[in-house]
């Protein structure tokens, strides 16, 4: 995606093949800073502290983490033990998004199949790059399929702008290129379909207000930031035509874990008869579980993220201020689960399907 006219991605391997370069998303939208990751510890810190975030991106970061792990292994004779330990540490960096385990396991498997240390290093690098390209391609396809849904609504509205509400950031920052939830929006916009996006601010870390708004602004897509509790009111007054969100993990039965607050949007959408779509690549499906509410681990993050809010002052100085009383406690659930019955459909790289086992497996028959 372009930032001030320059093509940029949230992650990439440096030309020397020894460093992973990432955008430090904690600093956006006020500072665009590229950070180098040299080893597994750097990668784990970047994932845990959310320099990088978003399910597909943390998957790709984890994949590069395994590559850096094998590259920097100082005892090649013990590379298997070393890599098992590295993979376990990476997988536990963040628990909810299943893409992390999916991607780490793929590179781990490649290493286990290698017959020498040098081959393992080479193949781990190739596999990590492949995963990156796979996610880019998935997002492109999601954009095509999702844009058709937007086009249908646009025709029904006789060309008046289609109002789409989204939560958190499931944009290119979270998914390498195009995004998942945003890909249909960017594609529709490129097709000349008038769209307008309601951007949930997404407390506590404000991924919507900081990141989605910044992305849409770069692309020129009309949008408006709203506080998290505004969606229901807009829906009651006919100001939302559809909701598109991303996912961090979805069951093959159609339950969806996504950023905290997604469930409430789905309830409000259902009550108002508004289509609620989830855009996700196949790497975000967990094919091993059927009950999202009871089986998807929900990350509990540091309450500090609730107590403090950061931004810039009038002189552009970045600052963080406390907003709760000093002795008040807070609890920080990072995700919630929207049950399949509230989801109108999934937009995947293989097409659009209903949120049920039968229809999901129709698109991914090899997972049966
Ligand atoms: O905690 P985050 O920022 O890593 O959460 C991930 C998200 O941005 C979303 O929940 C998103 O909708 C799914 S990731 C494409």
XYZ file of C-alpha atoms and ligand atoms in Angstrom, residues 25 47 50 52-58 94 97 99 166-171 173-175 179-181 202 205 207-208 210-212 244-249 257-260 262 279-281 284 299 301 305 334-335, ligand 1:
67
model
C 2.298 0.220 14.855
C 4.319 -9.559 18.921
C 1.996 -5.118 19.646
C 2.945 -5.789 15.051
C -0.631 -6.918 15.429
C -3.529 -8.370 13.491
C -3.913 -12.096 12.914
C -2.294 -12.549 9.467
C 0.571 -10.193 10.306
C 1.459 -11.876 13.587
C -0.254 -14.081 21.845
C -5.122 -15.353 16.815
C -2.604 -17.613 12.482
C -15.912 -1.778 10.740
C -14.327 -2.557 14.094
C -10.641 -2.502 15.059
C -8.087 -2.652 12.248
C -8.342 -5.519 9.845
C -6.572 -3.446 7.217
C -1.367 -3.008 8.547
C -2.859 -6.161 10.066
C -2.684 -8.338 6.961
C -6.468 -6.129 4.629
C -9.293 -8.542 5.252
C -12.261 -6.388 6.330
C -11.795 0.394 19.341
C -5.652 0.676 22.041
C -6.737 0.451 16.461
C -9.711 1.916 14.590
C -5.364 5.334 14.994
C -4.787 2.739 12.295
C -7.910 2.166 10.202
C -17.553 -5.992 7.807
C -15.095 -7.085 10.485
C -12.010 -9.280 10.544
C -11.318 -12.292 12.731
C -8.505 -13.610 14.890
C -9.825 -17.153 15.030
C -13.296 -14.401 17.811
C -12.449 -10.796 17.034
C -11.490 -7.617 18.874
C -13.479 -6.986 22.046
C -17.394 -7.141 17.969
C -13.710 -11.302 6.203
C -10.971 -13.815 6.878
C -8.376 -15.980 5.126
C -7.708 -17.830 10.505
C -6.214 -12.941 25.706
C -3.857 -7.928 28.465
C -3.809 -0.173 28.378
C -8.754 -8.268 24.259
C -11.285 -10.328 22.250
O -5.219 -7.064 19.248
P -5.046 -6.907 17.773
O -4.925 -5.506 17.321
O -3.943 -7.803 17.270
O -6.396 -7.477 17.218
C -6.480 -7.947 15.950
C -7.390 -7.139 15.188
O -7.045 -6.115 14.692
C -8.699 -7.596 14.971
O -9.401 -8.198 15.906
C -8.983 -7.810 13.546
O -10.269 -7.512 13.304
C -8.618 -9.177 13.098
S -7.017 -9.261 12.480
C -7.204 -9.064 10.774
